[in-house]
PDB file of C-alpha atoms in Angstrom:
ATOM      1  CA  MET A  11     126.663  97.664 170.175  1.00  0.00           C
ATOM      2  CA  ASP A  12     128.871  95.898 167.630  1.00  0.00           C
ATOM      3  CA  LEU A  13     131.345  96.917 164.704  1.00  0.00           C
ATOM      4  CA  LEU A  14     128.644  96.365 162.086  1.00  0.00           C
ATOM      5  CA  GLN A  15     126.383  99.022 163.844  1.00  0.00           C
ATOM      6  CA  LEU A  16     129.419 101.351 164.164  1.00  0.00           C
ATOM      7  CA  LYS A  17     130.389 100.854 160.412  1.00  0.00           C
ATOM      8  CA  TYR A  18     126.857 101.678 159.200  1.00  0.00           C
ATOM      9  CA  PHE A  19     126.689 104.745 161.534  1.00  0.00           C
ATOM     10  CA  ARG A  20     130.135 105.978 160.159  1.00  0.00           C
ATOM     11  CA  GLU A  21     129.006 105.492 156.432  1.00  0.00           C
ATOM     12  CA  LEU A  22     125.766 107.181 157.128  1.00  0.00           C
ATOM     13  CA  ALA A  23     127.459 110.118 158.976  1.00  0.00           C
ATOM     14  CA  TYR A  24     129.597 110.876 156.058  1.00  0.00           C
ATOM     15  CA  SER A  25     127.072 110.257 153.246  1.00  0.00           C
ATOM     16  CA  GLN A  26     123.952 111.525 155.150  1.00  0.00           C
ATOM     17  CA  HIS A  27     121.927 109.856 152.475  1.00  0.00           C
ATOM     18  CA  MET A  28     120.053 106.685 153.690  1.00  0.00           C
ATOM     19  CA  THR A  29     118.931 105.406 150.140  1.00  0.00           C
ATOM     20  CA  GLU A  30     122.299 105.800 148.503  1.00  0.00           C
ATOM     21  CA  LEU A  31     124.112 104.193 151.333  1.00  0.00           C
ATOM     22  CA  SER A  32     121.698 101.034 151.554  1.00  0.00           C
ATOM     23  CA  GLU A  33     122.437 100.506 147.827  1.00  0.00           C
ATOM     24  CA  LYS A  34     126.112 100.898 148.405  1.00  0.00           C
ATOM     25  CA  LEU A  35     126.058  98.469 151.354  1.00  0.00           C
ATOM     26  CA  HIS A  36     123.705  96.109 149.545  1.00  0.00           C
ATOM     27  CA  ILE A  37     120.978  96.096 152.295  1.00  0.00           C
ATOM     28  CA  SER A  38     117.531  97.196 152.384  1.00  0.00           C
ATOM     29  CA  GLN A  39     116.810 100.850 153.559  1.00  0.00           C
ATOM     30  CA  PRO A  40     114.463  99.533 156.485  1.00  0.00           C
ATOM     31  CA  SER A  41     117.381  97.261 157.667  1.00  0.00           C
ATOM     32  CA  LEU A  42     119.801 100.236 157.829  1.00  0.00           C
ATOM     33  CA  SER A  43     117.180 102.295 159.451  1.00  0.00           C
ATOM     34  CA  ILE A  44     116.571  99.715 162.151  1.00  0.00           C
ATOM     35  CA  THR A  45     120.410  99.149 162.818  1.00  0.00           C
ATOM     36  CA  ILE A  46     120.664 103.093 163.405  1.00  0.00           C
ATOM     37  CA  SER A  47     117.540 103.187 165.458  1.00  0.00           C
ATOM     38  CA  LYS A  48     118.860 100.380 167.576  1.00  0.00           C
ATOM     39  CA  LEU A  49     122.199 102.174 168.114  1.00  0.00           C
ATOM     40  CA  GLU A  50     120.520 105.475 169.037  1.00  0.00           C
ATOM     41  CA  GLU A  51     118.190 103.536 171.478  1.00  0.00           C
ATOM     42  CA  GLU A  52     121.292 101.978 173.148  1.00  0.00           C
ATOM     43  CA  LEU A  53     122.956 105.460 173.515  1.00  0.00           C
ATOM     44  CA  GLY A  54     119.837 107.175 174.553  1.00  0.00           C
ATOM     45  CA  VAL A  55     120.031 109.836 172.241  1.00  0.00           C
ATOM     46  CA  LYS A  56     119.200 110.670 168.434  1.00  0.00           C
ATOM     47  CA  LEU A  57     122.368 110.960 166.364  1.00  0.00           C
ATOM     48  CA  PHE A  58     120.745 112.390 163.283  1.00  0.00           C
ATOM     49  CA  ASP A  59     118.226 114.961 162.779  1.00  0.00           C
ATOM     50  CA  ARG A  60     115.580 114.469 159.967  1.00  0.00           C
ATOM     51  CA  ILE A  61     114.896 117.386 157.885  1.00  0.00           C
ATOM     52  CA  GLY A  62     112.351 116.477 155.270  1.00  0.00           C
ATOM     53  CA  ARG A  63     113.892 113.494 153.315  1.00  0.00           C
ATOM     54  CA  ARG A  64     117.385 114.496 154.576  1.00  0.00           C
ATOM     55  CA  ILE A  65     119.220 113.232 157.474  1.00  0.00           C
ATOM     56  CA  VAL A  66     121.906 115.526 159.090  1.00  0.00           C
ATOM     57  CA  LEU A  67     124.468 114.684 161.812  1.00  0.00           C
ATOM     58  CA  ASN A  68     123.514 116.449 165.032  1.00  0.00           C
ATOM     59  CA  GLU A  69     125.885 117.540 167.922  1.00  0.00           C
ATOM     60  CA  TYR A  70     125.423 114.141 169.577  1.00  0.00           C
ATOM     61  CA  GLY A  71     126.152 112.296 166.456  1.00  0.00           C
ATOM     62  CA  LYS A  72     129.296 114.609 165.839  1.00  0.00           C
ATOM     63  CA  ILE A  73     130.638 113.719 169.371  1.00  0.00           C
ATOM     64  CA  PHE A  74     129.887 109.886 168.646  1.00  0.00           C
ATOM     65  CA  LEU A  75     131.591 110.121 165.244  1.00  0.00           C
ATOM     66  CA  LYS A  76     134.815 111.436 166.665  1.00  0.00           C
ATOM     67  CA  HIS A  77     135.105 108.296 168.977  1.00  0.00           C
ATOM     68  CA  VAL A  78     133.958 105.967 166.258  1.00  0.00           C
ATOM     69  CA  ASP A  79     136.646 107.366 163.883  1.00  0.00           C
ATOM     70  CA  THR A  80     139.118 106.749 166.657  1.00  0.00           C
ATOM     71  CA  ILE A  81     137.926 103.093 166.886  1.00  0.00           C
ATOM     72  CA  PHE A  82     138.305 102.445 163.261  1.00  0.00           C
ATOM     73  CA  ASN A  83     141.557 104.142 162.941  1.00  0.00           C
ATOM     74  CA  GLU A  84     143.048 102.045 165.931  1.00  0.00           C
ATOM     75  CA  LEU A  85     141.802  98.967 164.285  1.00  0.00           C
ATOM     76  CA  GLU A  86     143.563  99.910 160.826  1.00  0.00           C
ATOM     77  CA  TYR A  87     146.789 100.625 162.900  1.00  0.00           C
ATOM     78  CA  ALA A  88     146.298  97.238 164.469  1.00  0.00           C
ATOM     79  CA  ARG A  89     146.084  95.641 161.089  1.00  0.00           C
ATOM     80  CA  GLU A  90     149.249  97.462 159.916  1.00  0.00           C
ATOM     81  CA  GLU A  91     151.058  96.595 163.065  1.00  0.00           C
ATOM     82  CA  ILE A  92     150.001  92.951 162.863  1.00  0.00           C
ATOM     83  CA  LYS A  93     151.074  92.814 159.167  1.00  0.00           C
ATOM     84  CA  GLU A  94     154.444  94.208 159.946  1.00  0.00           C
ATOM     85  CA  ALA A  95     154.844  91.740 162.817  1.00  0.00           C
ATOM     86  CA  LYS A  96     153.839  88.841 160.525  1.00  0.00           C
ATOM     87  CA  LYS A  97     156.502  89.816 158.102  1.00  0.00           C
ATOM     88  CA  ALA A  98     159.151  89.935 160.660  1.00  0.00           C
ATOM     89  CA  CYS A  99     157.928  86.516 161.918  1.00  0.00           C
ATOM     90  CA  HIS A 100     158.125  85.035 158.587  1.00  0.00           C
ATOM     91  CA  LYS A 101     161.811  85.738 158.461  1.00  0.00           C
ATOM     92  CA  LYS A 102     162.708  83.979 161.610  1.00  0.00           C
ATOM     93  CA  VAL A 103     163.322  80.234 162.393  1.00  0.00           C
ATOM     94  CA  ILE A 104     163.226  79.090 166.071  1.00  0.00           C
ATOM     95  CA  LEU A 105     165.250  76.054 166.904  1.00  0.00           C
ATOM     96  CA  ALA A 106     165.434  74.054 170.025  1.00  0.00           C
ATOM     97  CA  THR A 107     168.345  71.436 170.179  1.00  0.00           C
ATOM     98  CA  THR A 108     169.805  69.201 172.732  1.00  0.00           C
ATOM     99  CA  GLY A 109     173.268  69.890 171.515  1.00  0.00           C
ATOM    100  CA  THR A 110     175.090  72.337 169.223  1.00  0.00           C
ATOM    101  CA  ILE A 111     178.647  71.329 168.203  1.00  0.00           C
ATOM    102  CA  PHE A 112     177.569  69.005 165.427  1.00  0.00           C
ATOM    103  CA  LEU A 113     175.253  71.627 163.928  1.00  0.00           C
ATOM    104  CA  SER A 114     177.946  74.368 163.544  1.00  0.00           C
ATOM    105  CA  ASN A 115     178.902  73.614 159.777  1.00  0.00           C
ATOM    106  CA  PHE A 116     175.349  73.346 158.982  1.00  0.00           C
ATOM    107  CA  ILE A 117     174.170  76.599 160.619  1.00  0.00           C
ATOM    108  CA  ILE A 118     177.105  78.528 159.077  1.00  0.00           C
ATOM    109  CA  GLU A 119     176.159  77.082 155.648  1.00  0.00           C
ATOM    110  CA  PHE A 120     172.438  77.963 156.139  1.00  0.00           C
ATOM    111  CA  LEU A 121     172.964  81.476 157.249  1.00  0.00           C
ATOM    112  CA  GLU A 122     175.512  82.227 154.515  1.00  0.00           C
ATOM    113  CA  LYS A 123     172.899  81.152 152.004  1.00  0.00           C
ATOM    114  CA  ASN A 124     169.914  82.675 153.693  1.00  0.00           C
ATOM    115  CA  LYS A 125     171.024  86.223 154.859  1.00  0.00           C
ATOM    116  CA  ASP A 126     167.633  87.592 155.012  1.00  0.00           C
ATOM    117  CA  ILE A 127     166.688  84.871 157.751  1.00  0.00           C
ATOM    118  CA  ASN A 128     167.000  85.249 161.451  1.00  0.00           C
ATOM    119  CA  LEU A 129     167.847  81.958 163.232  1.00  0.00           C
ATOM    120  CA  LYS A 130     167.113  81.699 167.057  1.00  0.00           C
ATOM    121  CA  GLN A 131     168.816  78.530 168.528  1.00  0.00           C
ATOM    122  CA  PHE A 132     168.726  77.502 172.159  1.00  0.00           C
ATOM    123  CA  ILE A 133     169.315  74.307 174.236  1.00  0.00           C
ATOM    124  CA  SER A 134     166.510  72.318 175.716  1.00  0.00           C
ATOM    125  CA  ASN A 135     165.930  68.723 176.883  1.00  0.00           C
ATOM    126  CA  ASN A 136     163.644  66.368 174.915  1.00  0.00           C
ATOM    127  CA  GLU A 137     160.534  66.911 177.101  1.00  0.00           C
ATOM    128  CA  GLU A 138     160.813  70.785 176.930  1.00  0.00           C
ATOM    129  CA  ALA A 139     161.141  70.434 172.962  1.00  0.00           C
ATOM    130  CA  ILE A 140     158.048  68.291 172.771  1.00  0.00           C
ATOM    131  CA  GLU A 141     156.055  70.887 174.805  1.00  0.00           C
ATOM    132  CA  LEU A 142     157.368  73.836 172.885  1.00  0.00           C
ATOM    133  CA  LEU A 143     156.745  72.382 169.476  1.00  0.00           C
ATOM    134  CA  GLU A 144     152.957  71.408 170.522  1.00  0.00           C
ATOM    135  CA  LYS A 145     152.550  74.919 171.925  1.00  0.00           C
ATOM    136  CA  GLY A 146     153.907  76.541 168.842  1.00  0.00           C
ATOM    137  CA  GLU A 147     156.627  78.321 170.564  1.00  0.00           C
ATOM    138  CA  ILE A 148     159.314  76.838 168.326  1.00  0.00           C
ATOM    139  CA  ASP A 149     159.466  75.798 164.655  1.00  0.00           C
ATOM    140  CA  PHE A 150     161.764  72.758 164.857  1.00  0.00           C
ATOM    141  CA  ALA A 151     163.817  70.566 167.193  1.00  0.00           C
ATOM    142  CA  ILE A 152     167.034  68.669 166.572  1.00  0.00           C
ATOM    143  CA  THR A 153     167.532  66.101 169.470  1.00  0.00           C
ATOM    144  CA  TYR A 154     169.218  63.198 170.873  1.00  0.00           C
ATOM    145  CA  PRO A 155     167.389  60.906 171.139  1.00  0.00           C
ATOM    146  CA  PRO A 156     165.006  61.662 168.375  1.00  0.00           C
ATOM    147  CA  LEU A 157     161.466  62.882 169.639  1.00  0.00           C
ATOM    148  CA  LYS A 158     158.536  60.500 169.838  1.00  0.00           C
ATOM    149  CA  SER A 159     154.971  61.855 170.115  1.00  0.00           C
ATOM    150  CA  GLU A 160     151.883  61.416 168.223  1.00  0.00           C
ATOM    151  CA  ASN A 161     151.592  65.231 167.458  1.00  0.00           C
ATOM    152  CA  ILE A 162     155.231  65.400 166.226  1.00  0.00           C
ATOM    153  CA  GLU A 163     156.845  64.441 162.917  1.00  0.00           C
ATOM    154  CA  THR A 164     160.437  63.300 163.338  1.00  0.00           C
ATOM    155  CA  VAL A 165     162.999  62.084 160.747  1.00  0.00           C
ATOM    156  CA  ILE A 166     166.446  60.717 161.531  1.00  0.00           C
ATOM    157  CA  LEU A 167     169.220  63.242 160.470  1.00  0.00           C
ATOM    158  CA  PHE A 168     172.256  60.765 161.042  1.00  0.00           C
ATOM    159  CA  GLU A 169     173.542  58.022 163.171  1.00  0.00           C
ATOM    160  CA  ASP A 170     176.999  58.765 164.491  1.00  0.00           C
ATOM    161  CA  GLU A 171     179.561  56.408 165.716  1.00  0.00           C
ATOM    162  CA  ILE A 172     181.050  56.936 169.071  1.00  0.00           C
ATOM    163  CA  MET A 173     184.966  56.745 169.037  1.00  0.00           C
ATOM    164  CA  LEU A 174     187.673  56.638 171.785  1.00  0.00           C
ATOM    165  CA  VAL A 175     190.151  59.520 171.292  1.00  0.00           C
ATOM    166  CA  ILE A 176     193.604  59.047 173.062  1.00  0.00           C
ATOM    167  CA  PRO A 177     196.860  60.909 172.929  1.00  0.00           C
ATOM    168  CA  GLU A 178     199.144  59.957 169.953  1.00  0.00           C
ATOM    169  CA  ASN A 179     201.818  58.681 172.341  1.00  0.00           C
ATOM    170  CA  HIS A 180     199.347  56.588 174.443  1.00  0.00           C
ATOM    171  CA  HIS A 181     200.369  52.967 175.128  1.00  0.00           C
ATOM    172  CA  PHE A 182     197.151  51.916 173.057  1.00  0.00           C
ATOM    173  CA  SER A 183     197.883  54.214 170.323  1.00  0.00           C
ATOM    174  CA  LYS A 184     198.922  51.125 167.946  1.00  0.00           C
ATOM    175  CA  ASN A 185     195.430  49.447 168.277  1.00  0.00           C
ATOM    176  CA  ARG A 186     192.815  50.191 165.699  1.00  0.00           C
ATOM    177  CA  GLU A 187     189.921  49.164 168.040  1.00  0.00           C
ATOM    178  CA  ILE A 188     189.567  48.329 171.739  1.00  0.00           C
ATOM    179  CA  SER A 189     187.114  47.265 174.116  1.00  0.00           C
ATOM    180  CA  LEU A 190     186.165  50.145 176.651  1.00  0.00           C
ATOM    181  CA  TYR A 191     186.667  48.160 179.714  1.00  0.00           C
ATOM    182  CA  GLU A 192     190.349  47.707 178.898  1.00  0.00           C
ATOM    183  CA  LEU A 193     190.466  51.528 179.646  1.00  0.00           C
ATOM    184  CA  LYS A 194     188.781  51.193 183.146  1.00  0.00           C
ATOM    185  CA  ASP A 195     192.152  52.445 184.917  1.00  0.00           C
ATOM    186  CA  GLU A 196     192.694  55.267 182.590  1.00  0.00           C
ATOM    187  CA  LYS A 197     191.888  59.141 183.016  1.00  0.00           C
ATOM    188  CA  PHE A 198     188.944  60.240 181.219  1.00  0.00           C
ATOM    189  CA  ILE A 199     187.999  63.679 179.892  1.00  0.00           C
ATOM    190  CA  ASN A 200     184.253  64.147 179.650  1.00  0.00           C
ATOM    191  CA  LEU A 201     182.674  66.799 177.175  1.00  0.00           C
ATOM    192  CA  VAL A 202     179.726  68.482 178.906  1.00  0.00           C
ATOM    193  CA  ASP A 203     179.380  71.522 176.659  1.00  0.00           C
ATOM    194  CA  HIS A 204     176.382  69.837 174.926  1.00  0.00           C
ATOM    195  CA  TYR A 205     174.136  68.197 177.342  1.00  0.00           C
ATOM    196  CA  ASP A 206     172.824  65.290 175.185  1.00  0.00           C
ATOM    197  CA  PHE A 207     176.313  63.793 174.675  1.00  0.00           C
ATOM    198  CA  ARG A 208     176.966  63.650 178.306  1.00  0.00           C
ATOM    199  CA  LYS A 209     173.832  61.304 178.614  1.00  0.00           C
ATOM    200  CA  VAL A 210     175.407  59.255 176.066  1.00  0.00           C
ATOM    201  CA  THR A 211     178.794  58.877 177.659  1.00  0.00           C
ATOM    202  CA  ASP A 212     177.213  58.122 181.057  1.00  0.00           C
ATOM    203  CA  GLU A 213     175.284  55.255 179.511  1.00  0.00           C
ATOM    204  CA  ILE A 214     178.342  53.919 177.496  1.00  0.00           C
ATOM    205  CA  TYR A 215     180.433  53.630 180.781  1.00  0.00           C
ATOM    206  CA  LYS A 216     177.539  51.986 182.651  1.00  0.00           C
ATOM    207  CA  ASN A 217     177.121  49.326 179.849  1.00  0.00           C
ATOM    208  CA  ALA A 218     180.834  48.800 179.872  1.00  0.00           C
ATOM    209  CA  GLY A 219     180.654  47.980 183.595  1.00  0.00           C
ATOM    210  CA  PHE A 220     182.772  50.603 185.143  1.00  0.00           C
ATOM    211  CA  THR A 221     182.578  54.195 186.655  1.00  0.00           C
ATOM    212  CA  PRO A 222     185.336  56.141 184.863  1.00  0.00           C
ATOM    213  CA  ASN A 223     187.993  58.351 186.526  1.00  0.00           C
ATOM    214  CA  ILE A 224     187.018  61.714 185.130  1.00  0.00           C
ATOM    215  CA  VAL A 225     189.777  64.239 185.604  1.00  0.00           C
ATOM    216  CA  PHE A 226     188.320  66.972 183.514  1.00  0.00           C
ATOM    217  CA  GLU A 227     184.734  68.052 182.378  1.00  0.00           C
ATOM    218  CA  GLY A 228     184.626  70.936 179.948  1.00  0.00           C
ATOM    219  CA  GLU A 229     184.582  72.314 176.541  1.00  0.00           C
ATOM    220  CA  LEU A 230     185.453  70.535 173.358  1.00  0.00           C
ATOM    221  CA  SER A 231     187.844  73.409 172.442  1.00  0.00           C
ATOM    222  CA  LEU A 232     190.069  72.420 175.155  1.00  0.00           C
ATOM    223  CA  LEU A 233     190.225  68.726 174.104  1.00  0.00           C
ATOM    224  CA  GLU A 234     193.171  69.585 171.670  1.00  0.00           C
ATOM    225  CA  LYS A 235     195.394  70.940 174.342  1.00  0.00           C
ATOM    226  CA  LEU A 236     194.483  68.264 176.662  1.00  0.00           C
ATOM    227  CA  MET A 237     195.448  65.437 174.086  1.00  0.00           C
ATOM    228  CA  LYS A 238     198.787  67.110 173.382  1.00  0.00           C
ATOM    229  CA  ALA A 239     199.412  67.225 177.115  1.00  0.00           C
ATOM    230  CA  GLY A 240     198.423  63.457 177.514  1.00  0.00           C
ATOM    231  CA  THR A 241     195.930  64.386 180.205  1.00  0.00           C
ATOM    232  CA  GLY A 242     193.438  61.408 179.340  1.00  0.00           C
ATOM    233  CA  VAL A 243     191.190  59.742 176.991  1.00  0.00           C
ATOM    234  CA  ALA A 244     187.757  60.663 175.775  1.00  0.00           C
ATOM    235  CA  LEU A 245     184.681  59.365 174.091  1.00  0.00           C
ATOM    236  CA  VAL A 246     183.715  61.638 170.993  1.00  0.00           C
ATOM    237  CA  PRO A 247     181.273  61.316 168.198  1.00  0.00           C
ATOM    238  CA  LYS A 248     183.029  60.669 164.903  1.00  0.00           C
ATOM    239  CA  SER A 249     181.414  63.688 163.304  1.00  0.00           C
ATOM    240  CA  ILE A 250     182.991  65.974 165.796  1.00  0.00           C
ATOM    241  CA  VAL A 251     186.431  64.468 165.229  1.00  0.00           C
ATOM    242  CA  GLU A 252     186.094  64.885 161.686  1.00  0.00           C
ATOM    243  CA  LEU A 253     185.644  68.666 162.137  1.00  0.00           C
ATOM    244  CA  TYR A 254     189.357  68.961 162.899  1.00  0.00           C
ATOM    245  CA  SER A 255     191.561  68.024 159.901  1.00  0.00           C
ATOM    246  CA  ASP A 256     194.784  67.935 162.080  1.00  0.00           C
ATOM    247  CA  PHE A 257     193.309  66.813 165.382  1.00  0.00           C
ATOM    248  CA  PRO A 258     196.508  65.697 167.691  1.00  0.00           C
ATOM    249  CA  ALA A 259     195.112  62.392 168.776  1.00  0.00           C
ATOM    250  CA  LYS A 260     194.448  58.842 167.803  1.00  0.00           C
ATOM    251  CA  THR A 261     190.883  57.580 167.277  1.00  0.00           C
ATOM    252  CA  LEU A 262     189.958  53.877 168.136  1.00  0.00           C
ATOM    253  CA  LYS A 263     186.843  52.049 167.199  1.00  0.00           C
ATOM    254  CA  LEU A 264     185.088  50.421 170.169  1.00  0.00           C
ATOM    255  CA  LYS A 265     184.686  46.714 170.060  1.00  0.00           C
ATOM    256  CA  GLU A 266     182.133  47.086 172.922  1.00  0.00           C
ATOM    257  CA  PRO A 267     179.865  48.361 174.012  1.00  0.00           C
ATOM    258  CA  LYS A 268     178.682  49.417 170.563  1.00  0.00           C
ATOM    259  CA  PHE A 269     176.595  52.674 170.449  1.00  0.00           C
ATOM    260  CA  LYS A 270     174.931  54.848 167.825  1.00  0.00           C
ATOM    261  CA  TRP A 271     174.360  58.502 168.663  1.00  0.00           C
ATOM    262  CA  THR A 272     171.222  58.968 166.700  1.00  0.00           C
ATOM    263  CA  ILE A 273     170.089  62.684 165.921  1.00  0.00           C
ATOM    264  CA  GLY A 274     166.446  63.289 165.030  1.00  0.00           C
ATOM    265  CA  PHE A 275     164.884  66.325 163.319  1.00  0.00           C
ATOM    266  CA  SER A 276     161.250  67.243 164.468  1.00  0.00           C
ATOM    267  CA  TRP A 277     158.348  69.356 163.815  1.00  0.00           C
ATOM    268  CA  LEU A 278     154.717  69.661 164.628  1.00  0.00           C
ATOM    269  CA  LYS A 279     152.506  67.418 162.499  1.00  0.00           C
ATOM    270  CA  ASN A 280     150.139  69.166 160.017  1.00  0.00           C
ATOM    271  CA  LYS A 281     151.997  72.539 160.811  1.00  0.00           C
ATOM    272  CA  TYR A 282     151.515  75.208 158.172  1.00  0.00           C
ATOM    273  CA  MET A 283     154.886  76.253 157.056  1.00  0.00           C
ATOM    274  CA  VAL A 284     155.429  79.652 155.565  1.00  0.00           C
ATOM    275  CA  GLU A 285     158.252  80.065 152.990  1.00  0.00           C
ATOM    276  CA  THR A 286     160.959  80.765 155.596  1.00  0.00           C
ATOM    277  CA  LEU A 287     160.289  77.589 157.448  1.00  0.00           C
ATOM    278  CA  LYS A 288     160.187  75.504 154.282  1.00  0.00           C
ATOM    279  CA  ARG A 289     163.451  76.839 153.177  1.00  0.00           C
ATOM    280  CA  PHE A 290     164.930  75.819 156.412  1.00  0.00           C
ATOM    281  CA  LYS A 291     163.507  72.373 156.320  1.00  0.00           C
ATOM    282  CA  ASP A 292     164.561  71.789 152.801  1.00  0.00           C
ATOM    283  CA  CYS A 293     168.108  72.967 153.755  1.00  0.00           C
ATOM    284  CA  VAL A 294     168.284  70.432 156.600  1.00  0.00           C
ATOM    285  CA  PHE A 295     167.188  67.511 154.235  1.00  0.00           C
ATOM    286  CA  LYS A 296     169.627  68.580 151.581  1.00  0.00           C
ATOM    287  CA  TYR A 297     172.547  69.006 154.051  1.00  0.00           C
ATOM    288  CA  TYR A 298     171.975  65.665 155.790  1.00  0.00           C
ATOM    289  CA  ASN A 299     170.795  63.826 152.515  1.00  0.00           C
ATOM    290  CA  ILE A 300     167.394  63.060 153.687  1.00  0.00           C
ATOM    291  CA  LYS A 301     164.940  61.844 150.882  1.00  0.00           C
TER     292      LYS A 301
END
């Protein structure tokens, strides 16, 4: 049996008038009669008693109608539940990133302007981000390096310059720029709170031709105190340094190796975007001045 048979049975059970129902359903009376007969044949009982030209639901029909009503009520409940879930889903943005610190100002601004939207963000590597986008388990990804896949659309948000940060009383503090190799004997602080930048610094040190003496690996929030204490030097993205108006350290440009930290914004190609996702994408483009 299928839902169409059950629908016709239910309608007939309540109307108990074959001719009127066939006109209402825009089907011929013989077709309606055949559908009901097949259902009765499958159940092995008659569901209606024929009294002259009238049909009346019998005891078997009443038992069956009770369960058919339950089926259609459950389907209606399911539709309503899905509708509510869809509304909730449309107010959520799921974002995977390979780093978080440079996003803080944007996320604060977005949430302040879109108080009706829930933003879920978590850390992933590039391979995971591609897989999650293709599966539809996330809406967007912001990554270093930018994602490359035939199924994914990516735009460059920005290219960030990597700076050397040293204590203000450091013996190189009068320099405006410096070759990283000149600091091979210095003590280094490594920032590992966002995993993508750790890959960047590892590559820069390798290209500079030395293995740094790392005396501390930790959170960016500790860098201010470490710089005041003269603990060591660090490589930091320019955009991060600019987050602090009174950062107690000197920043130097690197002569070599030159390195750009390129951040990409990605989503699944041809993805249908509900209004919430369009708003998030538009906010990203506006904030980072993407045309």
